[in-house]
Coordinates of C-alpha atoms and ligand atoms in Angstrom, one line a residue:
M19 CA -15.9 14.7 -32.9
S20 CA -15.1 18.3 -33.8
K21 CA -11.8 19.8 -32.6
L22 CA -11.4 21.0 -29.0
W23 CA -9.3 24.0 -29.9
G24 CA -10.6 24.1 -33.4
G25 CA -9.8 27.5 -34.9
R26 CA -6.8 26.3 -36.8
F27 CA -8.4 23.2 -38.2
E28 CA -10.8 22.3 -40.9
G29 CA -10.9 18.5 -40.4
E30 CA -12.2 16.6 -37.4
T31 CA -10.2 14.4 -35.0
D32 CA -10.2 10.7 -35.8
D33 CA -12.2 8.8 -33.1
L34 CA -9.3 6.4 -32.7
V35 CA -7.0 9.3 -32.0
E36 CA -9.4 10.7 -29.4
A37 CA -9.5 7.3 -27.6
F38 CA -5.8 6.9 -27.9
S39 CA -4.8 10.3 -26.5
E40 CA -7.4 11.0 -23.9
S41 CA -6.2 11.1 -20.3
V42 CA -9.3 12.0 -18.4
S43 CA -10.0 8.3 -17.7
F44 CA -7.0 8.4 -15.3
D45 CA -6.3 12.1 -14.6
A46 CA -9.9 12.9 -13.4
R47 CA -8.5 12.1 -10.0
L48 CA -6.5 15.3 -10.2
A49 CA -9.8 17.4 -10.2
P50 CA -9.6 18.6 -6.6
W51 CA -6.1 19.9 -7.1
D52 CA -6.8 21.3 -10.6
I53 CA -9.7 23.3 -9.2
R54 CA -7.7 24.5 -6.2
G55 CA -5.0 25.8 -8.6
S56 CA -7.6 27.4 -10.9
I57 CA -9.2 29.2 -8.1
A58 CA -5.9 30.7 -7.0
H59 CA -5.1 31.6 -10.6
A60 CA -8.5 33.3 -11.1
R61 CA -8.1 35.2 -7.8
M62 CA -4.7 36.5 -8.9
L63 CA -6.0 37.5 -12.4
G64 CA -8.8 39.5 -10.6
A65 CA -6.4 41.1 -8.1
R66 CA -4.0 42.1 -10.9
K67 CA -7.0 43.4 -13.0
I68 CA -6.0 41.1 -15.8
I69 CA -9.7 40.1 -15.7
S70 CA -12.4 42.0 -13.9
K71 CA -13.0 41.3 -10.2
S72 CA -16.6 40.3 -11.0
D73 CA -15.5 37.8 -13.6
A74 CA -13.0 36.4 -11.2
D75 CA -15.7 36.0 -8.5
K76 CA -18.0 34.2 -11.0
I77 CA -15.2 31.9 -12.0
I78 CA -14.4 31.0 -8.4
R79 CA -18.0 30.4 -7.5
G80 CA -18.5 28.3 -10.6
L81 CA -15.4 26.2 -9.8
K82 CA -16.5 25.6 -6.3
E83 CA -19.8 24.3 -7.5
I84 CA -18.1 22.0 -9.9
A85 CA -15.8 20.8 -7.1
K86 CA -18.9 19.9 -5.1
E87 CA -20.4 18.0 -8.0
I88 CA -17.2 16.1 -8.5
A89 CA -17.0 15.2 -4.8
D90 CA -20.6 13.9 -4.7
G91 CA -20.1 11.9 -7.9
S92 CA -22.7 13.7 -10.0
F93 CA -20.2 15.3 -12.4
R94 CA -19.8 13.5 -15.7
F95 CA -16.3 13.4 -17.2
D96 CA -16.3 13.1 -20.9
T97 CA -13.3 11.4 -22.6
R98 CA -14.1 13.4 -25.8
L99 CA -12.9 16.4 -23.8
E100 CA -9.5 14.8 -23.5
D101 CA -8.3 15.6 -20.0
V102 CA -9.3 16.8 -16.5
H103 CA -8.4 20.4 -17.4
T104 CA -10.6 20.7 -20.4
N105 CA -13.5 18.9 -18.7
I106 CA -13.5 21.4 -15.9
E107 CA -13.0 24.4 -18.1
A108 CA -15.9 23.3 -20.4
A109 CA -18.2 22.7 -17.5
L110 CA -17.3 26.2 -16.2
V111 CA -18.1 27.9 -19.5
Q112 CA -21.3 25.9 -19.7
R113 CA -22.2 27.0 -16.2
I114 CA -21.2 30.7 -16.1
G115 CA -20.8 31.5 -19.8
E116 CA -18.4 34.3 -21.0
P117 CA -16.4 34.8 -17.8
G118 CA -15.5 31.2 -17.8
K119 CA -13.6 31.7 -21.1
R120 CA -11.3 34.1 -19.3
L121 CA -9.9 31.6 -16.8
H122 CA -7.2 30.3 -19.1
T123 CA -5.6 33.8 -19.5
G124 CA -1.9 33.7 -18.9
R125 CA -1.9 30.0 -18.4
S126 CA -1.3 26.9 -20.4
R127 CA -2.2 23.3 -19.7
N128 CA 1.6 22.8 -19.6
D129 CA 2.1 24.8 -16.4
Q130 CA -1.4 23.7 -15.2
I131 CA -0.5 20.0 -15.2
A132 CA 2.8 20.7 -13.6
L133 CA 1.0 22.5 -10.9
D134 CA -1.6 19.8 -10.4
M135 CA 1.0 17.1 -10.1
R136 CA 3.0 19.0 -7.6
L137 CA -0.1 19.7 -5.5
W138 CA -1.2 16.1 -5.7
A139 CA 2.3 14.7 -4.9
R140 CA 2.7 17.0 -1.9
D141 CA -0.6 15.7 -0.4
Q142 CA 0.5 12.1 -1.2
V143 CA 3.8 12.7 0.6
D144 CA 1.9 13.9 3.7
A145 CA -0.4 11.0 3.7
T146 CA 2.5 8.6 3.2
L147 CA 4.4 10.1 6.0
G148 CA 1.5 9.5 8.4
Q149 CA 1.2 5.9 7.2
I150 CA 4.9 5.1 7.6
R151 CA 4.6 6.5 11.1
G152 CA 1.7 4.2 11.8
L153 CA 3.7 1.2 10.7
Q154 CA 6.6 2.3 12.8
A155 CA 4.3 2.5 15.8
A156 CA 3.1 -1.0 15.2
L157 CA 6.8 -2.2 15.1
V158 CA 7.5 -0.4 18.4
A159 CA 4.4 -2.0 20.0
L160 CA 5.5 -5.5 19.1
A161 CA 9.1 -4.8 20.2
E162 CA 7.8 -3.6 23.6
E163 CA 5.4 -6.5 24.1
Y164 CA 8.0 -9.1 23.4
F165 CA 11.0 -7.3 24.8
E166 CA 12.5 -10.3 26.6
V167 CA 12.4 -12.6 23.6
I168 CA 15.7 -13.7 22.1
L169 CA 16.0 -15.4 18.7
P170 CA 18.8 -16.3 16.4
G171 CA 20.1 -13.5 14.3
F172 CA 21.0 -14.6 10.8
T173 CA 23.6 -14.0 8.2
H174 CA 23.4 -15.9 4.9
L175 CA 20.1 -17.2 6.5
Q176 CA 22.3 -19.3 8.8
H177 CA 22.2 -19.0 12.6
A178 CA 24.8 -16.3 13.4
Q179 CA 24.4 -14.7 16.9
P180 CA 21.5 -14.4 19.2
V181 CA 19.7 -11.0 19.3
L182 CA 16.7 -9.5 21.0
L183 CA 13.5 -9.7 18.9
A184 CA 13.1 -6.1 19.7
H185 CA 16.4 -5.3 18.1
H186 CA 15.4 -7.2 15.0
L187 CA 12.1 -5.3 14.8
L188 CA 13.8 -2.0 15.4
A189 CA 16.0 -2.7 12.4
Y190 CA 12.9 -2.2 10.3
F191 CA 12.0 0.8 12.3
D192 CA 15.2 2.4 11.2
M193 CA 14.6 1.6 7.6
F194 CA 11.2 3.2 7.7
A195 CA 12.7 6.2 9.6
R196 CA 15.0 6.8 6.6
D197 CA 12.0 6.5 4.3
R198 CA 10.2 9.2 6.2
E199 CA 13.3 11.4 6.0
R200 CA 13.5 10.8 2.2
F201 CA 9.8 11.8 1.7
R202 CA 10.3 14.8 3.9
E203 CA 13.3 16.0 2.0
L204 CA 11.7 15.4 -1.4
R205 CA 8.7 17.4 -0.3
H206 CA 10.8 20.6 -0.5
R207 CA 11.6 19.9 -4.1
I208 CA 7.9 19.2 -4.9
N209 CA 6.9 22.4 -3.1
V210 CA 7.9 24.8 -5.9
M211 CA 5.1 26.7 -7.8
P212 CA 5.3 26.3 -11.6
L213 CA 2.3 28.4 -12.6
G214 CA 3.1 31.5 -14.7
S215 CA 5.5 29.5 -16.9
A216 CA 2.5 29.2 -19.2
A217 CA 3.3 27.1 -22.3
L218 CA 7.1 27.4 -21.9
A219 CA 8.3 31.0 -22.0
G220 CA 6.1 32.8 -19.5
T221 CA 3.3 35.3 -20.3
P222 CA 3.1 39.0 -21.2
H223 CA 0.3 39.6 -18.6
S224 CA 1.4 41.3 -15.4
I225 CA 0.8 38.2 -13.2
D226 CA 1.7 37.9 -9.5
R227 CA 3.3 34.5 -9.1
A228 CA 4.0 35.1 -5.4
Q229 CA 0.3 35.6 -4.6
V230 CA -0.6 32.2 -6.2
A231 CA 2.3 30.5 -4.4
R232 CA 1.1 32.0 -1.1
E233 CA -2.5 30.9 -1.6
L234 CA -1.4 27.4 -2.6
E235 CA 1.2 27.2 0.3
F236 CA 4.2 26.7 -1.9
E237 CA 7.7 27.4 -0.4
A238 CA 9.1 28.9 -3.6
V239 CA 8.3 29.8 -7.2
S240 CA 10.1 28.0 -10.1
T241 CA 13.0 30.0 -11.5
N242 CA 13.0 28.9 -15.1
S243 CA 9.7 28.6 -17.1
M244 CA 11.2 26.1 -19.6
D245 CA 12.4 23.8 -16.8
A246 CA 9.2 24.2 -14.9
V247 CA 6.9 22.9 -17.6
S248 CA 9.1 19.9 -18.5
D249 CA 10.5 18.9 -15.2
R250 CA 9.2 15.6 -13.7
D251 CA 12.2 15.0 -11.4
F252 CA 9.9 15.3 -8.4
L253 CA 7.8 12.4 -9.6
I254 CA 10.8 10.3 -10.3
E255 CA 12.1 11.0 -6.8
F256 CA 8.6 10.2 -5.5
C257 CA 8.7 6.9 -7.2
A258 CA 12.3 6.2 -6.1
A259 CA 11.3 6.9 -2.5
A260 CA 8.2 4.7 -2.9
A261 CA 10.2 1.9 -4.5
L262 CA 12.7 1.9 -1.6
A263 CA 9.9 2.0 1.0
M264 CA 8.3 -0.9 -0.8
T265 CA 11.6 -2.8 -0.8
H266 CA 11.7 -2.4 3.0
L267 CA 8.1 -3.7 3.2
S268 CA 9.0 -6.5 0.9
R269 CA 12.0 -7.6 3.1
L270 CA 9.8 -7.5 6.2
S271 CA 7.1 -9.5 4.3
E272 CA 9.7 -12.1 3.3
E273 CA 10.7 -12.6 6.9
L274 CA 7.1 -13.0 8.0
V275 CA 6.6 -15.6 5.3
L276 CA 9.7 -17.5 6.4
W277 CA 8.9 -17.2 10.1
S278 CA 5.4 -18.6 9.6
T279 CA 6.6 -21.8 8.0
P280 CA 6.5 -24.9 10.2
E281 CA 10.3 -25.1 9.7
F282 CA 10.7 -21.8 11.6
G283 CA 7.5 -21.7 13.5
F284 CA 8.5 -18.4 15.0
I285 CA 5.2 -16.6 14.4
E286 CA 1.6 -17.1 13.5
I287 CA -0.2 -14.4 11.5
G288 CA -3.8 -13.7 12.6
D289 CA -6.7 -15.4 10.8
A290 CA -7.9 -12.1 9.5
F291 CA -4.7 -11.7 7.5
T292 CA -4.2 -15.2 6.2
T293 CA -6.1 -17.4 3.7
G294 CA -6.9 -21.0 3.2
S295 CA -6.3 -23.2 0.2
S296 CA -9.0 -24.3 -2.2
I297 CA -7.7 -27.8 -2.1
M298 CA -5.5 -28.4 1.0
P299 CA -7.6 -28.1 4.1
Q300 CA -4.7 -27.8 6.5
K301 CA -3.3 -24.6 4.9
K302 CA -3.0 -21.2 6.4
N303 CA -1.2 -19.0 3.9
P304 CA 0.5 -15.7 4.5
D305 CA -1.0 -14.2 1.3
I306 CA -1.0 -10.6 2.5
A307 CA 2.7 -10.6 3.2
E308 CA 3.3 -12.3 -0.2
L309 CA 1.2 -9.7 -2.0
V310 CA 3.0 -6.9 -0.4
R311 CA 6.3 -8.5 -1.5
G312 CA 4.8 -9.1 -4.9
K313 CA 3.5 -5.5 -5.4
T314 CA 7.0 -4.2 -4.9
G315 CA 7.8 -5.0 -8.5
R316 CA 5.0 -2.7 -9.7
V317 CA 6.5 0.3 -7.8
T318 CA 10.0 -0.4 -9.0
G319 CA 8.5 -0.7 -12.5
A320 CA 6.9 2.8 -12.1
L321 CA 10.3 4.3 -11.3
V322 CA 11.9 2.6 -14.3
A323 CA 9.0 3.7 -16.5
L324 CA 9.3 7.3 -15.6
L325 CA 13.1 7.4 -16.0
T326 CA 12.7 5.8 -19.4
T327 CA 10.0 8.2 -20.5
M328 CA 12.1 11.2 -19.6
K329 CA 15.5 10.2 -21.0
G330 CA 14.9 11.3 -24.5
L331 CA 12.8 14.4 -24.1
P332 CA 14.0 17.7 -25.5
L333 CA 12.8 20.8 -23.8
T334 CA 10.1 21.7 -23.1
Y335 CA 6.6 20.1 -22.8
N336 CA 6.2 16.9 -24.8
R337 CA 3.0 14.8 -24.8
D338 CA 5.1 11.9 -23.6
L339 CA 4.8 13.6 -20.2
Q340 CA 1.2 12.4 -20.0
E341 CA 2.6 8.9 -19.5
D342 CA 3.9 9.9 -16.1
K343 CA 0.5 9.6 -14.5
E344 CA -0.6 6.0 -14.5
P345 CA 2.7 4.7 -13.1
V346 CA 3.1 7.4 -10.4
F347 CA -0.6 7.0 -9.4
D348 CA -0.2 3.3 -9.1
A349 CA 3.1 3.6 -7.2
S350 CA 1.5 5.9 -4.7
D351 CA -1.7 3.9 -4.3
T352 CA 0.2 0.7 -4.0
L353 CA 2.6 2.0 -1.3
Q354 CA -0.2 3.5 0.7
A355 CA -2.2 0.3 0.6
C356 CA 0.7 -1.8 1.6
L357 CA 1.7 0.5 4.5
T358 CA -1.8 0.5 5.8
I359 CA -2.3 -3.3 5.6
M360 CA 1.1 -4.0 7.1
A361 CA 0.4 -1.8 10.1
R362 CA -2.9 -3.6 10.5
M363 CA -1.4 -7.0 10.2
L364 CA 1.5 -6.7 12.6
P365 CA -0.6 -6.5 15.8
T366 CA -2.3 -9.8 14.8
I367 CA 1.0 -11.7 14.8
G368 CA 1.5 -14.2 17.6
I369 CA 5.1 -14.6 18.6
N370 CA 6.2 -18.1 19.5
A371 CA 8.8 -17.2 22.1
A372 CA 9.5 -20.8 23.0
R373 CA 10.4 -21.7 19.4
M374 CA 12.6 -18.7 19.0
S375 CA 14.4 -19.5 22.3
A376 CA 14.8 -23.2 21.3
A377 CA 16.3 -22.1 18.0
T378 CA 19.0 -20.1 19.8
Q379 CA 20.2 -23.5 21.2
Q380 CA 21.1 -24.6 17.7
G381 CA 23.8 -23.5 15.4
F382 CA 26.7 -22.8 17.8
M383 CA 25.8 -19.2 18.1
E384 CA 28.1 -18.7 21.1
A385 CA 31.1 -19.6 19.1
T386 CA 32.1 -16.0 18.4
D387 CA 31.8 -15.2 22.1
L388 CA 34.1 -18.2 23.0
A389 CA 36.7 -16.8 20.5
D390 CA 36.3 -13.3 22.0
Y391 CA 36.8 -14.9 25.5
L392 CA 40.2 -16.3 24.3
V393 CA 41.1 -13.0 22.9
E394 CA 40.5 -11.4 26.3
R395 CA 42.9 -14.0 27.7
G396 CA 45.6 -12.8 25.2
V397 CA 45.1 -15.2 22.3
S398 CA 45.1 -13.6 18.9
F399 CA 41.7 -13.5 17.3
R400 CA 42.8 -15.6 14.3
E401 CA 44.1 -18.4 16.5
A402 CA 41.1 -18.2 18.8
H403 CA 38.8 -18.5 15.7
E404 CA 40.7 -21.7 14.7
T405 CA 40.5 -23.2 18.2
V406 CA 36.8 -22.6 18.5
G407 CA 36.2 -23.9 15.0
K408 CA 37.8 -27.2 16.0
A409 CA 35.6 -27.3 19.1
V410 CA 32.5 -26.8 16.9
L411 CA 33.6 -29.6 14.5
Y412 CA 34.1 -31.9 17.5
C413 CA 30.6 -31.1 18.7
V414 CA 29.1 -31.6 15.2
R415 CA 30.7 -35.1 15.1
L416 CA 29.4 -36.0 18.5
E417 CA 26.1 -34.3 18.0
K418 CA 26.7 -32.1 21.0
R419 CA 26.2 -28.4 21.8
L420 CA 29.1 -26.3 22.9
S421 CA 27.4 -25.9 26.3
D422 CA 27.4 -29.8 26.6
L423 CA 31.2 -29.8 26.8
S424 CA 32.9 -30.3 30.1
L425 CA 35.7 -27.9 31.2
P426 CA 38.4 -30.6 30.5
E427 CA 37.0 -31.2 27.1
M428 CA 37.1 -27.4 26.4
Q429 CA 40.7 -27.3 27.8
S430 CA 41.7 -30.0 25.4
F431 CA 41.2 -27.3 22.6
S432 CA 42.9 -24.5 24.6
P433 CA 44.5 -24.2 28.0
Y434 CA 43.1 -20.7 28.2
F435 CA 39.6 -21.9 28.8
G436 CA 38.7 -21.4 32.5
P437 CA 35.6 -22.2 34.6
E438 CA 33.9 -18.9 33.9
V439 CA 33.6 -19.8 30.2
I440 CA 30.5 -21.9 31.1
K441 CA 28.4 -18.8 31.8
L442 CA 29.3 -17.4 28.4
L443 CA 27.4 -20.2 26.8
S444 CA 24.0 -18.8 27.1
P445 CA 22.1 -16.6 24.6
N446 CA 21.3 -14.2 27.5
T447 CA 24.9 -13.5 28.2
T448 CA 25.8 -13.3 24.5
V449 CA 23.1 -10.7 24.0
R450 CA 24.0 -8.7 27.2
R451 CA 27.7 -8.5 26.2
R452 CA 26.9 -6.5 23.1
N453 CA 26.6 -3.4 25.1
H454 CA 27.5 -0.3 23.0
P455 CA 25.4 2.1 20.9
G456 CA 23.7 0.1 18.2
G457 CA 24.3 -3.2 19.9
T458 CA 21.7 -5.8 21.0
A459 CA 22.2 -5.6 24.8
P460 CA 18.8 -5.1 26.5
A461 CA 19.9 -1.7 28.0
R462 CA 20.8 -0.4 24.5
V463 CA 17.7 -1.7 22.9
R464 CA 15.6 -0.1 25.7
S465 CA 17.1 3.3 24.9
A466 CA 16.7 2.7 21.2
L467 CA 13.0 2.0 21.9
R468 CA 12.7 5.2 23.8
R469 CA 14.3 7.2 21.0
A470 CA 12.1 5.4 18.5
K471 CA 8.9 6.4 20.4
R472 CA 10.1 10.0 20.8
S473 CA 10.6 10.2 17.0
L474 CA 7.0 9.3 16.4
Ligands
LIG22 N1 -2.9 15.5 -20.3 C1 -1.7 16.3 -20.4 C2 -0.6 15.7 -19.6 O1 -0.9 15.0 -18.7 C3 -2.0 17.7 -19.9 C4 -1.2 18.7 -20.6 C5 -1.5 18.8 -22.0 N2 -0.8 19.8 -22.7 C6 -0.7 19.8 -24.0 N3 0.0 20.8 -24.6 N4 -1.2 18.9 -24.8 O2 0.5 16.0 -19.8

C-alpha cells in the first residue's frame, strides 16, 4: 500500500513490513482512552486559538461519533493504517474533512501513546483495586464462618503448631492488602500527563498542558519531554505489582490444591469450580486453582519481557516501545481474571473441620509448648528443647501421642513437669496462649478480623 506519511517517500511499503509492524491488531483496545486524550487536546488547541474554536468543536463531535461506532462494534479497524492513532485520525478526516487534519497539531504519536498507556493503566489499577478488595472480602467471610476451626500450621510442609483457620486465611488477606497498597502507590506515578512533549523536545505552539491535565484528571504534568516519551517505568511497575499479586494467588491456589487431596482432605471445592477426568470417573480436579497457579508464569514473564525490552534503549522514543503492549495487556487481563475467579471460588469451598481437627492430633504440635512450660519453671530453653525432644522420640517408638503420656512418664524426662502440664496438651490451649499482636489466639484474630473488615 502507499505510504501513510508519504510526502518524503517515492516507493511504497512492502506488504510484509506492514504486517510485521502494525499494532492495531492489539492496540485497538486503547481507542476509548486515545479518543478521550484527543478530545482534551483538541479542546485545548481551540481554547488557545492554535486552531479555530469551530474546528475544535467539529473535531470533538467527530471523535465522539467515532467513539460510539467503536463501542457498538461497527467501526472497522484497518491494519494497513498501522495503529489505533492513525485509524482514528483517518476516520476523523474522512468524516469531517479539513478540520480533522488539524488535530495532530503540537502532538506526536510518541506523546500520544504515552498518554494512552497512562490513561489505560490508571483505569486498570482502579479496576484491579476493586477486585483485590472483593477477594479480601471473600477471605474474611470464610474466616468468620469457620472462626472456631483449628488446623495444623506448617513449616517445611510438616506439622508445626496449631493455628486458627481464620489466622491462616488472614495471612492471605495481609498479602493482598500489600498488593492494594502497591497499586495505590504506583497510581501516583502513572498519574502524570505526558502530552505536550510532542515527538521528544516539546512544541513551538503555545499549548496549555495544565488544561489538558485537568480535563484528564492527572495529578501532575511531566517535567522532561524526553523522559516523558520514552518512559515506561510505570508499566514495568504495573507488571511487577501484578506479578507479585499473582504470586500470592498462586500460593493460595497451591494450598487449595494440596488441601483438596485425599491425603489432606481439609477442603472440598464446589462442583462449579472443579472438573472431571476424561478417563477416571472418580476424579474431581481443582483445575481452576491449578490454572491460576499456572498463569502466574505469564505475568512474571511480562515483567521480564518489559525490563528486557527497555534495558538497551537510548533516549527517546524507539519503536521497540511498541512491544510493551501485548505483555502488559496480558498481565493485566490475566490478573483481573484470576482475582475475579478466585473471589468466586472461595465461597464454594467446604471446610472439613473434623479432618483439620484430627490432623492437629498428629505431629506432636504441642512440643514447643511443653518446652516453653519447662522454661517457665526455670529450665533453659535449650535444655527444655532437648528434654521434650526425648519425650517425642519415646512417643514415636511406642506409637503414642504426647497427651497419652502419664504424669510419671513425663516426669521421667524432667522433674519439672507437674500435673497442670496435661491441660497444655490441647490445640485449643496452644492456640489461646499465643496472645499478643499478630498471634493466633482467638481474641487477637477477632480483632485482626475487625481491622480487616474496616479496611475494606
Ligand atoms: N504503535 C506505536 C507504539 O505503540 C505508537 C507510537 C508510534 N510512534 C512512532 N514514532 N512510530 O509505540
